[in-house]
Structure formats: C-alpha cells, structure tokens
CSV table of C-alpha atoms in Angstrom, one decimal:
chain,number,residue,atom,x,y,z
A,1,MET,CA,105.8,98.9,114.9
A,2,GLN,CA,105.2,99.9,111.3
A,3,VAL,CA,101.7,100.8,110.1
A,4,GLU,CA,101.1,101.9,106.5
A,5,LEU,CA,97.8,102.6,104.7
A,6,ILE,CA,98.5,100.8,101.4
A,7,SER,CA,95.1,101.2,99.8
A,8,HIS,CA,91.7,103.0,100.3
A,9,THR,CA,88.6,103.9,98.5
A,10,PRO,CA,89.3,106.9,96.2
A,11,GLU,CA,87.7,110.2,97.4
A,12,PRO,CA,86.3,108.5,100.5
A,13,GLU,CA,84.5,111.5,101.9
A,14,ARG,CA,82.8,112.4,98.7
A,15,LEU,CA,81.6,108.8,98.2
A,16,VAL,CA,80.1,108.7,101.7
A,17,ALA,CA,78.3,111.9,101.1
A,18,ALA,CA,77.0,110.8,97.7
A,19,ALA,CA,75.8,107.5,99.1
A,20,ALA,CA,73.9,109.3,101.8
A,21,ARG,CA,72.4,111.9,99.5
A,22,LEU,CA,71.3,109.2,97.1
A,23,CYS,CA,68.6,108.1,99.6
A,24,TYR,CA,66.8,111.4,99.3
A,25,SER,CA,67.6,112.4,95.7
A,26,PRO,CA,66.2,111.4,92.3
A,27,ARG,CA,69.7,111.6,90.8
A,28,GLY,CA,72.0,108.7,90.5
A,29,ALA,CA,75.2,108.2,92.5
A,30,GLY,CA,77.4,109.1,89.5
A,31,GLN,CA,75.7,112.4,89.1
A,32,LEU,CA,75.8,113.2,92.8
A,33,LEU,CA,79.5,112.4,92.9
A,34,ALA,CA,80.2,114.8,90.1
A,35,ALA,CA,77.9,117.5,91.2
A,36,MET,CA,78.4,117.9,95.0
A,37,SER,CA,80.7,120.7,96.0
A,38,ARG,CA,83.3,120.3,98.8
A,39,GLU,CA,81.1,122.5,101.0
A,40,GLU,CA,78.1,120.3,100.4
A,41,VAL,CA,80.2,117.2,101.2
A,42,ASP,CA,81.5,118.7,104.4
A,43,LYS,CA,78.1,119.8,105.6
A,44,LEU,CA,76.4,116.5,104.9
A,45,LEU,CA,79.2,114.5,106.6
A,46,ARG,CA,79.0,116.6,109.7
A,47,LEU,CA,75.2,116.1,109.8
A,48,LEU,CA,75.5,112.3,109.3
A,49,ILE,CA,78.0,111.8,112.0
A,50,SER,CA,76.4,114.2,114.5
A,51,ARG,CA,73.1,112.2,114.1
A,52,GLY,CA,74.7,108.8,114.3
A,53,HIS,CA,73.7,107.9,110.7
A,54,ASP,CA,76.7,105.6,110.3
A,55,SER,CA,75.7,103.1,107.6
A,56,PRO,CA,77.0,105.2,104.6
A,57,LEU,CA,80.5,104.8,106.2
A,58,GLU,CA,80.4,101.2,105.3
A,59,HIS,CA,80.9,102.1,101.6
A,60,ILE,CA,84.5,103.1,102.1
A,61,THR,CA,87.4,100.8,103.0
A,62,PHE,CA,91.0,101.1,104.2
A,63,THR,CA,93.7,98.5,103.9
A,64,PHE,CA,96.7,98.5,106.2
A,65,ALA,CA,100.1,96.8,106.2
A,66,ILE,CA,101.2,96.1,109.7
A,67,GLU,CA,104.6,94.8,110.9
A,68,GLY,CA,106.6,94.6,114.1
A,69,VAL,CA,103.6,93.5,116.3
A,70,SER,CA,103.1,90.5,118.5
A,71,ARG,CA,100.7,87.6,118.5
A,72,VAL,CA,99.3,89.1,121.7
A,73,LEU,CA,98.2,92.1,119.6
A,74,THR,CA,96.7,90.1,116.7
A,75,HIS,CA,94.7,87.8,119.0
A,76,GLN,CA,93.0,91.0,120.2
A,77,LEU,CA,92.7,92.5,116.7
A,78,VAL,CA,90.8,89.7,115.2
A,79,ARG,CA,88.1,90.1,117.8
A,80,HIS,CA,87.0,93.0,115.5
A,81,ARG,CA,85.2,90.7,113.2
A,82,MET,CA,83.9,93.2,110.7
A,83,ALA,CA,87.3,93.3,108.9
A,84,SER,CA,89.4,91.1,106.7
A,85,TYR,CA,92.8,89.7,107.7
A,86,SER,CA,95.8,88.0,106.1
A,87,GLN,CA,98.6,87.1,108.5
A,88,LYS,CA,102.1,85.6,108.2
A,89,SER,CA,101.6,81.8,108.7
A,90,GLN,CA,103.7,80.1,111.3
A,91,ARG,CA,102.8,76.8,109.6
A,92,TYR,CA,104.6,77.7,106.4
A,93,VAL,CA,107.1,80.4,107.4
A,94,ASN,CA,110.2,79.2,109.2
A,95,GLU,CA,110.5,81.1,112.5
A,96,ASP,CA,114.1,80.1,113.3
A,97,GLY,CA,115.6,83.0,115.2
A,98,PHE,CA,112.2,84.7,115.5
A,99,GLU,CA,112.0,88.3,116.4
A,100,PHE,CA,110.0,89.1,119.5
A,101,ILE,CA,108.2,92.1,121.0
A,102,ILE,CA,109.4,93.4,124.4
A,103,PRO,CA,106.8,95.2,126.5
A,104,PRO,CA,107.9,98.6,127.9
A,105,SER,CA,107.4,97.4,131.5
A,106,ILE,CA,109.9,94.6,130.9
A,107,ALA,CA,112.4,96.8,129.0
A,108,ALA,CA,112.4,99.2,131.9
A,109,VAL,CA,113.6,96.7,134.4
A,110,PRO,CA,117.1,95.3,133.7
A,111,ALA,CA,116.6,92.1,135.7
A,112,ALA,CA,113.2,91.4,134.0
A,113,LEU,CA,114.6,92.2,130.5
A,114,ALA,CA,117.6,89.8,131.0
A,115,ARG,CA,115.2,87.0,132.2
A,116,TYR,CA,112.9,87.7,129.3
A,117,GLN,CA,115.6,87.6,126.7
A,118,GLU,CA,117.0,84.4,128.2
A,119,CYS,CA,113.6,82.7,127.9
A,120,MET,CA,113.3,83.7,124.3
A,121,LYS,CA,116.7,82.3,123.4
A,122,VAL,CA,115.7,79.0,125.0
A,123,LEU,CA,112.5,78.9,123.0
A,124,GLN,CA,114.4,79.8,119.8
A,125,ARG,CA,116.8,76.9,120.3
A,126,ALA,CA,114.0,74.5,121.3
A,127,TYR,CA,111.9,75.4,118.2
A,128,HIS,CA,114.9,74.9,115.9
A,129,GLU,CA,115.7,71.5,117.4
A,130,LEU,CA,112.1,70.4,117.4
A,131,GLN,CA,111.8,71.0,113.6
A,132,GLU,CA,114.4,68.3,113.1
A,133,LEU,CA,112.0,65.8,114.8
A,134,VAL,CA,108.5,66.8,113.9
A,135,PRO,CA,106.7,68.9,111.2
A,136,ARG,CA,107.0,72.7,111.5
A,137,GLU,CA,103.3,73.0,112.0
A,138,ASP,CA,103.7,71.1,115.3
A,139,ALA,CA,107.0,72.7,116.3
A,140,ARG,CA,105.3,76.1,116.2
A,141,TYR,CA,103.4,75.2,119.4
A,142,LEU,CA,106.5,76.3,121.2
A,143,LEU,CA,106.4,79.8,119.7
A,144,PRO,CA,105.4,82.5,122.3
A,145,ASN,CA,102.8,85.2,122.1
A,146,ALA,CA,105.7,87.7,121.9
A,147,CYS,CA,106.7,86.3,118.5
A,148,GLU,CA,106.7,89.1,115.9
A,149,THR,CA,104.2,88.9,113.1
A,150,LYS,CA,103.0,90.7,110.0
A,151,LEU,CA,99.6,91.1,108.5
A,152,VAL,CA,97.4,93.0,106.1
A,153,CYS,CA,93.9,94.0,107.3
A,154,THR,CA,91.0,95.8,105.7
A,155,PHE,CA,88.3,97.7,107.5
A,156,ASN,CA,85.3,99.8,106.4
A,157,ALA,CA,85.0,103.2,108.0
A,158,ARG,CA,82.1,102.2,110.3
A,159,SER,CA,84.1,99.3,111.7
A,160,LEU,CA,87.1,101.6,112.2
A,161,PHE,CA,85.0,104.0,114.2
A,162,ASN,CA,84.2,101.1,116.6
A,163,PHE,CA,87.8,100.0,116.7
A,164,PHE,CA,89.1,103.5,117.5
A,165,ARG,CA,86.4,104.0,120.2
A,166,LEU,CA,87.6,100.9,122.0
A,167,ARG,CA,91.3,100.8,121.3
A,168,CYS,CA,92.3,104.4,121.4
A,169,CYS,CA,91.1,104.4,125.0
A,170,ARG,CA,93.8,104.8,127.6
A,171,ARG,CA,92.6,101.6,129.3
A,172,ALA,CA,93.2,99.6,126.1
A,173,GLN,CA,96.3,97.2,126.2
A,174,TRP,CA,99.4,99.3,125.4
A,175,GLU,CA,100.3,97.6,122.1
A,176,ILE,CA,96.9,97.6,120.4
A,177,ARG,CA,96.4,101.2,121.6
A,178,GLU,CA,99.6,102.2,119.8
A,179,LEU,CA,98.4,100.4,116.7
A,180,ALA,CA,95.0,102.1,116.8
A,181,LEU,CA,96.5,105.5,117.2
A,182,LYS,CA,98.9,104.9,114.3
A,183,MET,CA,96.0,103.6,112.1
A,184,ARG,CA,93.9,106.6,113.0
A,185,GLU,CA,96.7,108.9,112.1
A,186,GLU,CA,96.9,107.2,108.7
A,187,VAL,CA,93.2,107.5,107.8
A,188,ARG,CA,93.0,111.1,108.9
A,189,LYS,CA,95.4,111.9,106.1
A,190,VAL,CA,92.9,110.8,103.4
A,191,ALA,CA,89.6,111.4,105.2
A,192,PRO,CA,90.3,114.1,107.7
A,193,LEU,CA,86.7,115.3,108.3
A,194,ILE,CA,85.2,111.8,108.8
A,195,PHE,CA,87.9,110.6,111.2
A,196,SER,CA,88.1,113.9,113.2
A,197,TYR,CA,85.1,112.4,114.9
A,198,ALA,CA,86.8,109.0,115.6
A,199,GLY,CA,88.2,108.1,119.0
A,200,PRO,CA,87.3,107.1,122.5
A,201,SER,CA,84.0,108.4,123.9
A,202,CYS,CA,85.9,110.8,126.3
A,203,GLU,CA,87.2,112.6,123.2
A,204,THR,CA,84.1,112.4,121.0
A,205,GLU,CA,81.3,112.7,123.6
A,206,GLY,CA,83.0,113.9,126.8
A,207,VAL,CA,81.6,110.8,128.5
A,208,CYS,CA,83.4,107.6,129.8
A,209,TYR,CA,81.6,104.3,130.0
A,210,GLU,CA,84.3,102.6,132.1
A,211,GLY,CA,82.6,103.5,135.4
A,212,SER,CA,84.9,103.3,138.4
A,213,ALA,CA,87.7,102.1,136.1
A,214,SER,CA,87.7,105.4,134.2
A,215,CYS,CA,91.1,107.2,133.9
A,216,GLY,CA,89.3,110.6,134.5
A,217,ARG,CA,90.0,112.0,131.1
A,218,ALA,CA,86.3,112.6,130.2
A,219,ALA,CA,86.0,115.2,132.9
A,220,VAL,CA,89.1,117.0,131.6
A,221,VAL,CA,87.7,117.1,128.1
A,222,ARG,CA,84.3,118.5,129.4
A,223,ARG,CA,86.1,121.2,131.3
A,224,ARG,CA,88.2,122.1,128.3
A,225,VAL,CA,85.1,122.3,126.1
A,226,ARG,CA,83.4,124.6,128.6
A,227,GLU,CA,86.4,126.9,128.7
A,228,GLU,CA,86.5,127.1,124.9
A,229,MET,CA,82.8,128.0,124.6
C-alpha cells in the first residue's frame, strides 16, 4: 500500500486559527493571517479542539494519492461521503493480468494462499477470454473485490477527524485501518498540532463506544494517563 499526501491547503493550522478568530474580531481574515503569532495559533487551536468547535477545520483540505489497495477497501472508503474521489475505472482500463491484494490471514496459511492464488489465475484467464466476446465493461463483472486499484481522494480536516476516529480503531477492518494510519501519519507532517488530537476515542478521550466488543485499550489509556499525572 502506498499513500502520499500530494496537495494540501498552505499553512493549514494558521488558516484554521484565523478563520476561527475572524468570528470575534473586527479585522479581516488577511490581517489575521499575517498578524497572529505561532503561540496565538497554537493556543487557539487547542481551545477550539478541546471545546469541540470543529467547523473551522472545514476550511483546510488534504489530497491523497493511494495505490496498492483493494476494491474491498474502496467500497468502505466511499462511505465517508464528505470527501471527493477519483478512482481507476475498470470500464476503461484493461485489467488483464490484474494485481490483487492478499489478506494477511490468507498469506499466513500455505494451503489457503495456494487456493487463493489459483482462484485469481482462473479469474484472470476468464476475464481475458470474456473480453473477446463481450465489451470490457461487462467482462469486468468477473473481477474480484481483491483486485488492486488506485485513487485520489480529498478530505477536509473535519471529515478526516471522523475518518480517523472510526478507522484507526483496532476493530476496523485491517486494510482500511492500515490506510487510515498512513493517512494520519501524512497529515501530521503538515498540521501536527491539529492532528495530534485525531484518532479513535480510546486515544483521544480514554473512552470506547464499542461496548462488549471493545478491545480494552481505553482502560489502558486511562491508566497510563493517571500514571503520568
């Protein structure tokens, strides 16, 4: 899996702080952007996030190039509707000899891996043969969820907070959790203060909302916080 942050709003943390301060200042956004010190920006961001005032986060966006993921992953990803997506088309792109994603549980069992790879070869051959008989857009119905895909997606920071809360959780499906962790690592390089608060509720609140399905991490986080106080 490859994840690259290919574009983002310049000076994202300063822009969020200026947008928030604008609501309570007679000065314009341009003046605020120029005048606010780094200390003022940091203080205001901490205040905003601690109080749950998230709307200013919608002013900054982050665009990712993602490769080496499956259609299983992208079917989950597009459920996060406050984002924009452009994905490789199986209608127009020939998938002869398509690459495919192998789940770790299958890779760890030799018999399962052999059977899995055998099935993929059958599908690759059938897809190739079917294209000789019908349009590619119909032959693609044979392509599996494991088929490798590529996409570009753009999120605003508020939507990313929601995405990280749900998908960095240990109970998230393994592939999209790996994606979420890589995306969070990328945005922390350019907006470290904002995204230091982003993650599953066990990390950010010391609380888990999964009930009996909880992995138990929230209790560990609470205990660590108490020990550090």
